[in-house]
C-alpha cells in the first residue's frame, strides 16, 4: 500500500544527500510503515534510500513491500546487490521473491549466492504449492537437550538476528528428530543450570511437509501457537510456519472458499484484482457459467415438455420466476450455513440426520411465511385477471402456493444435503457452488410446479 | 471438541484415586489436547481430574474447553471454587465465561472475588460488543523507561506466570500513556545496563478501545504482531489483543461476511450450528428471504405488463429462466470478486472507473461465449417447433440471444457497481447480498428481454 505522505521530504533528503535524516527515517517505525512510505517513490529511489541503512534492516523493510514493487526494485538491482539482499531476507520471503523473477535472471542470482543459501532455497522451493512445506521457513532456532537454560539463552541470543522467531526453540536429537520444544519464557523462568531436556515440553504439535497449508494454519489457530514446526517423512524438523503466515493463509483460503462457492476458479497467490488481466478473470469465471448454462438445457427441456400446460394457463408462467428465485435463495442459505459449520468443525458428515431434522423445521417455518407472501402476491397481481378454463383464482393460487412451499422445503434440504454429501465423499463442501445449487433447485422447482398444477388443476 | 480416546483410562484413574497418573496426564501435552480429552467425560468428572493438578494449570486447560462445556462445569462448582478458578483465568477468558453465567449467580461469584479482580472484570465487560475493548485482555506486561535491560528481564520473569505474553512489554510514562514497547528479544540482545528508554521501539502500532475488533485484527495481520496494545481516549494503555485472538476474530468475521452475502443475519458469538435453536436459524434467514420475495412484486408486475407479449409468443416464456439464471450468476461473480478485492484493500471506491472498465471487458468476453451457448440451446430445443405470427427461428433466437448478451454485460457491471457504491457510502460492501443482486438483475433482465423482443420482433 502506497503512502505518499512523506514522498516530497524523502526526495529532498535524497537530492541533498542527507543520509543522516534517511537513516533516522528508516528506523523510525515498524518496517511495514516504512515500506508503505517508500512504495510511493520510484523503485530506484526506494532502493537508494534503503541502501543508506544497514542491509538487514533494508531486507526487513523490502520484505514488507507489495510483491510487484519488490519485483520492480529487483529489476533495478545488479546481480550482486540482489544476491546480498536475498541473503539477508527471511528464508520463506526470499523463495517467494525468487519465484517471481524470470528464470534466466533467477539462475544468475542463485549462482552468486553461497552454497548453503542456494541449497536452502532449492529445498524450500521444491514443495508442492499449497502444502505446509511450501509456506514454511527454515530459519528457526534449535537446541540440543543437554544444554543448560543459561547456555540455551546464550545460544538464542547469538542466533537471534538470523532467526524468524526465538520465542520457541525446538529440541532435536542426534538425527534432527523433533523431541520437544521450549519457549523463551520457559528458559527465563527455569533455574539457570537446569537442562533443556528437563525444561522442554513434550508432545509437540507439528505437521508434515505434505500436509495442507490450511490444516497447518488451523493447528496454529487451534493451539494459539506463535510457530508450528514442520517435519518430514523421517520425523526430522525441516521448517516452521509462523503465526503471521497462518493469518495470511486463512485469509487467502477464505477468499478462495467464497469464490469457489460463487463458482469462480483460480488461486490468489500472485496478483491483486487490478493487476490480474481481464482475460484471466474471464477464464476464472467462464467455466462454471457456461457449465451452468449448459445444464440449463435440462430445465429448458422440462419447460418445453410442459409448453402446452403453460399455453393453456398463462398465469403459471408469470409465477415461475418467483418459484425459481425463492428456491435458489433458501437453498443457498442452508448451503452457506452448513458449509461454514463444516469448515469450523461445528458439525461433521456424521451429523447428517441431526442437520436435516433441524433444516426441515427451519424450512417448514420459512415455507409458511413465504407461502403467505406468495398468496398475497397472487391476489394483488392476478386478482382482476379472468382465468381460462373456468378455474378460480383460489384454485390456481392454491396450486402456486403449495408448489412454492414444497419447493422451499426441498431446496433447503438439498442445500444442506449437498455439502454434507461432499464432506462424506471427502470433497471440499464448498464445491457445491451456489450457482450450481440454484441450477439444481431450478430443475426440482419446475417438476414440483407442474406436478402441483397437474394434481390440483388437472392441466 | 470431544476426544473420547482416553475416557476409560481417565475414569479408572479417578475411581482408583490414582492422582499421580492424573497429574502426569494433565501435564502431558498442550492444554487444548488435555481439554479435548476431558471434554469426553461428564462435567463433574472433568472437574475432579482438573482439581488434582495445580489451579493455574487447571485454569489454562479449562479455558481451552468449548464454551458450553465450561458453563456446564461452572454449574457443578461451589461459589468459592468458581471464584478461585476465575481468579486464575486469563482476564479476557474469564469475562467471556462470566458473561455466559446467569446474572444472580454471576453477582454472587463476583462478590467472592478480590476487589482488584472484580474491578478488572467490570471494566473489561463494559466495552461495546464488537469493539477492540471487548476482545482485549488486561494481563499485559509493562515497564518503566528508566529500568535497565537486566532489571526489565528480571521484572518480566517475576510477572510471567500472570501475563498473557511477556514477549512484548509496553513502556508507560507517569500517566500510563504508551510511549514505546520492547520485545523480549530486544531486551536479551541489549547490553545488560542499557536503559529501556534507549532500547525501546517508538512509533508503537496501537488501536483505541472503541475501534472495530476486525480493524484491530487486521492491524495484527498487517504488521505481523504477537500482541497489539489498546489505548483509551487519554492515550493510556488499557489492554492488549493477542495474535491468537486475531485469528479467531478474522475467522468469525469471514463467517459473518459470507452469511451476510448470502442474506443471512445474526452473529457468531455464542453457539454452534447444532446448538442454535431452529427458531433462531429461522429468524436469521426469514427477513431477507421475505424481503426479496416482496421485491419480487416488481418483476411480477413487469411480467403481468408483458403478459400479452408472452401469450402471443409462448417461446419467449421458455427462455426467461435461462436469462434470469445467467444474469444472477454473472452478477454474483463480479460482486464476489469486487467485494473481496475491497475487503483485502486491493481496490478502493476511488478505483471505480478502472474496475468498471475491467469488468466491461470481462463481461463482453462472457457475453460472447454465453450467447453462443444460448443460440445452440434455442436451435436444439426449439428447432422443430413452428412459430406463430410468421416469425422465423432466427428472428426469435436472435432476440433471445441479444437480450442474453446485454443482460450478461448489465448484470456484471451492476454486480461490480453495487459494492463499490456501498463502499463509497462508507457501508460494508457485503451488504450487497447475492440474493438481493439476483433480484435486481431479474428486474433489469425482464426489461431488457421484452425491449429486445419489441425492437426486433415488434411484439
Tab-separated table of N, CA and C in Angstrom, chain B residues 354-429:
chain	number	residue	atom	x	y	z
B	354	UNK	N	-11.680	2.269	-13.178
B	354	UNK	CA	-10.785	1.178	-13.586
B	354	UNK	C	-11.463	-0.176	-13.457
B	355	UNK	N	-12.205	-0.361	-12.330
B	355	UNK	CA	-12.885	-1.628	-12.109
B	355	UNK	C	-13.958	-1.836	-13.170
B	356	UNK	N	-14.735	-0.788	-13.438
B	356	UNK	CA	-15.813	-0.946	-14.418
B	356	UNK	C	-15.243	-1.250	-15.802
B	357	UNK	N	-14.142	-0.633	-16.164
B	357	UNK	CA	-13.523	-0.866	-17.469
B	357	UNK	C	-13.068	-2.325	-17.572
B	358	UNK	N	-12.472	-2.825	-16.464
B	358	UNK	CA	-12.039	-4.222	-16.475
B	358	UNK	C	-13.235	-5.160	-16.548
B	359	UNK	N	-14.264	-4.878	-15.729
B	359	UNK	CA	-15.436	-5.756	-15.730
B	359	UNK	C	-16.155	-5.713	-17.085
B	360	UNK	N	-16.125	-4.538	-17.739
B	360	UNK	CA	-16.769	-4.436	-19.047
B	360	UNK	C	-16.106	-5.389	-20.041
B	361	UNK	N	-14.770	-5.410	-20.019
B	361	UNK	CA	-14.067	-6.292	-20.960
B	361	UNK	C	-14.336	-7.766	-20.628
B	362	UNK	N	-14.328	-8.082	-19.312
B	362	UNK	CA	-14.627	-9.462	-18.915
B	362	UNK	C	-16.039	-9.818	-19.362
B	363	UNK	N	-16.984	-8.877	-19.153
B	363	UNK	CA	-18.389	-9.133	-19.465
B	363	UNK	C	-18.586	-9.367	-20.958
B	364	UNK	N	-17.859	-8.613	-21.796
B	364	UNK	CA	-18.024	-8.782	-23.243
B	364	UNK	C	-17.557	-10.182	-23.664
B	365	UNK	N	-16.455	-10.644	-23.042
B	365	UNK	CA	-15.983	-11.991	-23.361
B	365	UNK	C	-17.004	-13.034	-22.918
B	366	UNK	N	-17.511	-12.871	-21.673
B	366	UNK	CA	-18.502	-13.820	-21.160
B	366	UNK	C	-19.763	-13.796	-22.021
B	367	UNK	N	-20.176	-12.585	-22.416
B	367	UNK	CA	-21.402	-12.457	-23.205
B	367	UNK	C	-21.271	-13.190	-24.529
B	368	UNK	N	-20.095	-13.093	-25.163
B	368	UNK	CA	-19.884	-13.764	-26.453
B	368	UNK	C	-20.053	-15.268	-26.304
B	369	UNK	N	-19.387	-15.822	-25.297
B	369	UNK	CA	-19.442	-17.270	-25.105
B	369	UNK	C	-20.866	-17.715	-24.750
B	370	UNK	N	-21.493	-16.977	-23.821
B	370	UNK	CA	-22.819	-17.383	-23.358
B	370	UNK	C	-23.869	-17.212	-24.447
B	371	UNK	N	-23.696	-16.205	-25.316
B	371	UNK	CA	-24.625	-16.033	-26.421
B	371	UNK	C	-24.539	-17.224	-27.368
B	372	UNK	N	-23.308	-17.700	-27.586
B	372	UNK	CA	-23.136	-18.873	-28.462
B	372	UNK	C	-23.835	-20.088	-27.862
B	373	UNK	N	-23.667	-20.279	-26.531
B	373	UNK	CA	-24.330	-21.404	-25.869
B	373	UNK	C	-25.846	-21.263	-26.000
B	374	UNK	N	-26.340	-20.036	-25.806
B	374	UNK	CA	-27.789	-19.809	-25.866
B	374	UNK	C	-28.328	-20.101	-27.268
B	375	UNK	N	-27.566	-19.694	-28.272
B	375	UNK	CA	-28.010	-19.941	-29.647
B	375	UNK	C	-28.125	-21.450	-29.914
B	376	UNK	N	-27.121	-22.169	-29.463
B	376	UNK	CA	-27.119	-23.624	-29.596
B	376	UNK	C	-28.363	-24.212	-28.915
B	377	UNK	N	-28.684	-23.689	-27.760
B	377	UNK	CA	-29.815	-24.172	-26.973
B	377	UNK	C	-31.137	-23.937	-27.709
B	378	UNK	N	-31.274	-22.739	-28.269
B	378	UNK	CA	-32.509	-22.412	-28.992
B	378	UNK	C	-32.660	-23.344	-30.191
B	379	UNK	N	-31.583	-23.546	-30.927
B	379	UNK	CA	-31.617	-24.429	-32.098
B	379	UNK	C	-32.024	-25.838	-31.687
B	380	UNK	N	-31.423	-26.301	-30.588
B	380	UNK	CA	-31.627	-27.678	-30.156
B	380	UNK	C	-33.042	-27.892	-29.639
B	381	UNK	N	-33.506	-26.993	-28.770
B	381	UNK	CA	-34.777	-27.213	-28.083
B	381	UNK	C	-35.965	-26.770	-28.914
B	382	UNK	N	-35.830	-25.656	-29.644
B	382	UNK	CA	-36.981	-25.103	-30.333
B	382	UNK	C	-36.889	-25.276	-31.849
B	383	UNK	N	-35.903	-26.011	-32.308
B	383	UNK	CA	-35.670	-26.153	-33.740
B	383	UNK	C	-36.893	-26.667	-34.490
B	384	UNK	N	-37.606	-27.626	-33.896
B	384	UNK	CA	-38.718	-28.228	-34.629
B	384	UNK	C	-40.051	-27.529	-34.454
B	385	UNK	N	-40.146	-26.651	-33.474
B	385	UNK	CA	-41.445	-26.055	-33.141
B	385	UNK	C	-41.833	-24.994	-34.168
B	386	UNK	N	-43.048	-25.062	-34.733
B	386	UNK	CA	-43.490	-23.964	-35.606
B	386	UNK	C	-43.800	-22.728	-34.762
B	387	UNK	N	-43.470	-21.550	-35.293
B	387	UNK	CA	-43.666	-20.328	-34.524
B	387	UNK	C	-44.887	-19.579	-35.040
B	388	UNK	N	-45.632	-18.945	-34.140
B	388	UNK	CA	-46.800	-18.184	-34.580
B	388	UNK	C	-46.372	-16.862	-35.205
B	389	UNK	N	-47.309	-16.214	-35.912
B	389	UNK	CA	-47.079	-14.850	-36.418
B	389	UNK	C	-46.041	-14.772	-37.507
B	390	UNK	N	-45.664	-15.905	-38.121
B	390	UNK	CA	-44.745	-15.874	-39.240
B	390	UNK	C	-43.307	-15.542	-38.879
B	391	UNK	N	-42.947	-15.643	-37.591
B	391	UNK	CA	-41.549	-15.393	-37.217
B	391	UNK	C	-40.671	-16.573	-37.585
B	392	UNK	N	-39.455	-16.312	-37.948
B	392	UNK	CA	-38.511	-17.413	-38.152
B	392	UNK	C	-37.767	-17.649	-36.830
B	393	UNK	N	-37.192	-18.859	-36.726
B	393	UNK	CA	-36.429	-19.181	-35.512
B	393	UNK	C	-35.230	-18.240	-35.384
B	394	UNK	N	-34.662	-17.854	-36.523
B	394	UNK	CA	-33.511	-16.948	-36.495
B	394	UNK	C	-33.887	-15.618	-35.864
B	395	UNK	N	-35.058	-15.099	-36.241
B	395	UNK	CA	-35.503	-13.820	-35.663
B	395	UNK	C	-35.685	-13.935	-34.148
B	396	UNK	N	-36.482	-14.948	-33.750
B	396	UNK	CA	-36.788	-15.098	-32.321
B	396	UNK	C	-35.516	-15.419	-31.540
B	397	UNK	N	-34.738	-16.376	-32.059
B	397	UNK	CA	-33.481	-16.741	-31.397
B	397	UNK	C	-32.554	-15.547	-31.313
B	398	UNK	N	-32.526	-14.743	-32.381
B	398	UNK	CA	-31.679	-13.558	-32.385
B	398	UNK	C	-32.061	-12.607	-31.260
B	399	UNK	N	-33.368	-12.416	-31.067
B	399	UNK	CA	-33.825	-11.530	-29.993
B	399	UNK	C	-33.414	-12.080	-28.635
B	400	UNK	N	-33.591	-13.406	-28.456
B	400	UNK	CA	-33.256	-14.025	-27.160
B	400	UNK	C	-31.762	-13.894	-26.882
B	401	UNK	N	-30.949	-14.198	-27.892
B	401	UNK	CA	-29.501	-14.186	-27.710
B	401	UNK	C	-28.991	-12.762	-27.465
B	402	UNK	N	-29.561	-11.802	-28.199
B	402	UNK	CA	-29.148	-10.418	-27.989
B	402	UNK	C	-29.486	-9.980	-26.566
B	403	UNK	N	-30.704	-10.319	-26.114
B	403	UNK	CA	-31.116	-9.959	-24.755
B	403	UNK	C	-30.163	-10.580	-23.740
B	404	UNK	N	-29.802	-11.831	-23.979
B	404	UNK	CA	-28.907	-12.511	-23.043
B	404	UNK	C	-27.564	-11.785	-22.959
B	405	UNK	N	-27.021	-11.418	-24.124
B	405	UNK	CA	-25.720	-10.750	-24.144
B	405	UNK	C	-25.792	-9.427	-23.393
B	406	UNK	N	-26.850	-8.648	-23.652
B	406	UNK	CA	-26.987	-7.359	-22.958
B	406	UNK	C	-27.140	-7.607	-21.452
B	407	UNK	N	-27.905	-8.632	-21.107
B	407	UNK	CA	-28.140	-8.946	-19.691
B	407	UNK	C	-26.834	-9.330	-18.991
B	408	UNK	N	-25.977	-10.104	-19.652
B	408	UNK	CA	-24.703	-10.503	-19.050
B	408	UNK	C	-23.851	-9.260	-18.763
B	409	UNK	N	-23.779	-8.364	-19.736
B	409	UNK	CA	-22.975	-7.162	-19.539
B	409	UNK	C	-23.572	-6.298	-18.426
B	410	UNK	N	-24.889	-6.092	-18.488
B	410	UNK	CA	-25.537	-5.265	-17.463
B	410	UNK	C	-25.319	-5.834	-16.071
B	411	UNK	N	-25.573	-7.138	-15.903
B	411	UNK	CA	-25.536	-7.669	-14.536
B	411	UNK	C	-24.104	-7.743	-14.020
B	412	UNK	N	-23.129	-7.978	-14.913
B	412	UNK	CA	-21.736	-7.952	-14.463
B	412	UNK	C	-21.380	-6.554	-13.944
B	413	UNK	N	-21.803	-5.529	-14.693
B	413	UNK	CA	-21.477	-4.165	-14.264
B	413	UNK	C	-22.236	-3.796	-12.990
B	414	UNK	N	-23.517	-4.185	-12.915
B	414	UNK	CA	-24.291	-3.896	-11.694
B	414	UNK	C	-23.660	-4.611	-10.507
B	415	UNK	N	-23.246	-5.855	-10.713
B	415	UNK	CA	-22.623	-6.626	-9.641
B	415	UNK	C	-21.364	-5.959	-9.116
B	416	UNK	N	-20.611	-5.303	-9.995
B	416	UNK	CA	-19.394	-4.606	-9.559
B	416	UNK	C	-19.736	-3.252	-8.947
B	417	UNK	N	-20.751	-2.609	-9.521
B	417	UNK	CA	-21.089	-1.247	-9.132
B	417	UNK	C	-21.703	-1.172	-7.738
B	418	UNK	N	-22.574	-2.114	-7.393
B	418	UNK	CA	-23.267	-2.021	-6.106
B	418	UNK	C	-22.306	-2.060	-4.922
B	419	UNK	N	-21.376	-3.028	-4.846
B	419	UNK	CA	-20.454	-2.977	-3.704
B	419	UNK	C	-19.551	-1.744	-3.711
B	420	UNK	N	-19.147	-1.285	-4.897
B	420	UNK	CA	-18.333	-0.069	-4.961
B	420	UNK	C	-19.123	1.126	-4.443
B	421	UNK	N	-20.414	1.182	-4.815
B	421	UNK	CA	-21.270	2.259	-4.338
B	421	UNK	C	-21.427	2.196	-2.832
B	422	UNK	N	-21.624	0.975	-2.302
B	422	UNK	CA	-21.753	0.813	-0.855
B	422	UNK	C	-20.476	1.295	-0.161
B	423	UNK	N	-19.325	0.945	-0.728
B	423	UNK	CA	-18.055	1.363	-0.132
B	423	UNK	C	-17.933	2.883	-0.157
B	424	UNK	N	-18.386	3.494	-1.249
B	424	UNK	CA	-18.297	4.954	-1.340
B	424	UNK	C	-19.181	5.612	-0.287
B	425	UNK	N	-20.304	4.968	0.028
B	425	UNK	CA	-21.201	5.484	1.074
B	425	UNK	C	-20.749	5.028	2.458
B	426	UNK	N	-19.539	4.482	2.548
B	426	UNK	CA	-18.965	4.008	3.819
B	426	UNK	C	-19.781	2.868	4.435
B	427	UNK	N	-20.506	2.143	3.591
B	427	UNK	CA	-21.216	0.961	4.081
B	427	UNK	C	-20.349	-0.264	3.838
B	428	UNK	N	-20.666	-1.358	4.523
B	428	UNK	CA	-19.971	-2.611	4.274
B	428	UNK	C	-20.372	-3.130	2.890
B	429	UNK	N	-19.379	-3.326	1.976
B	429	UNK	CA	-19.733	-3.773	0.620
B	429	UNK	C	-20.539	-5.069	0.611
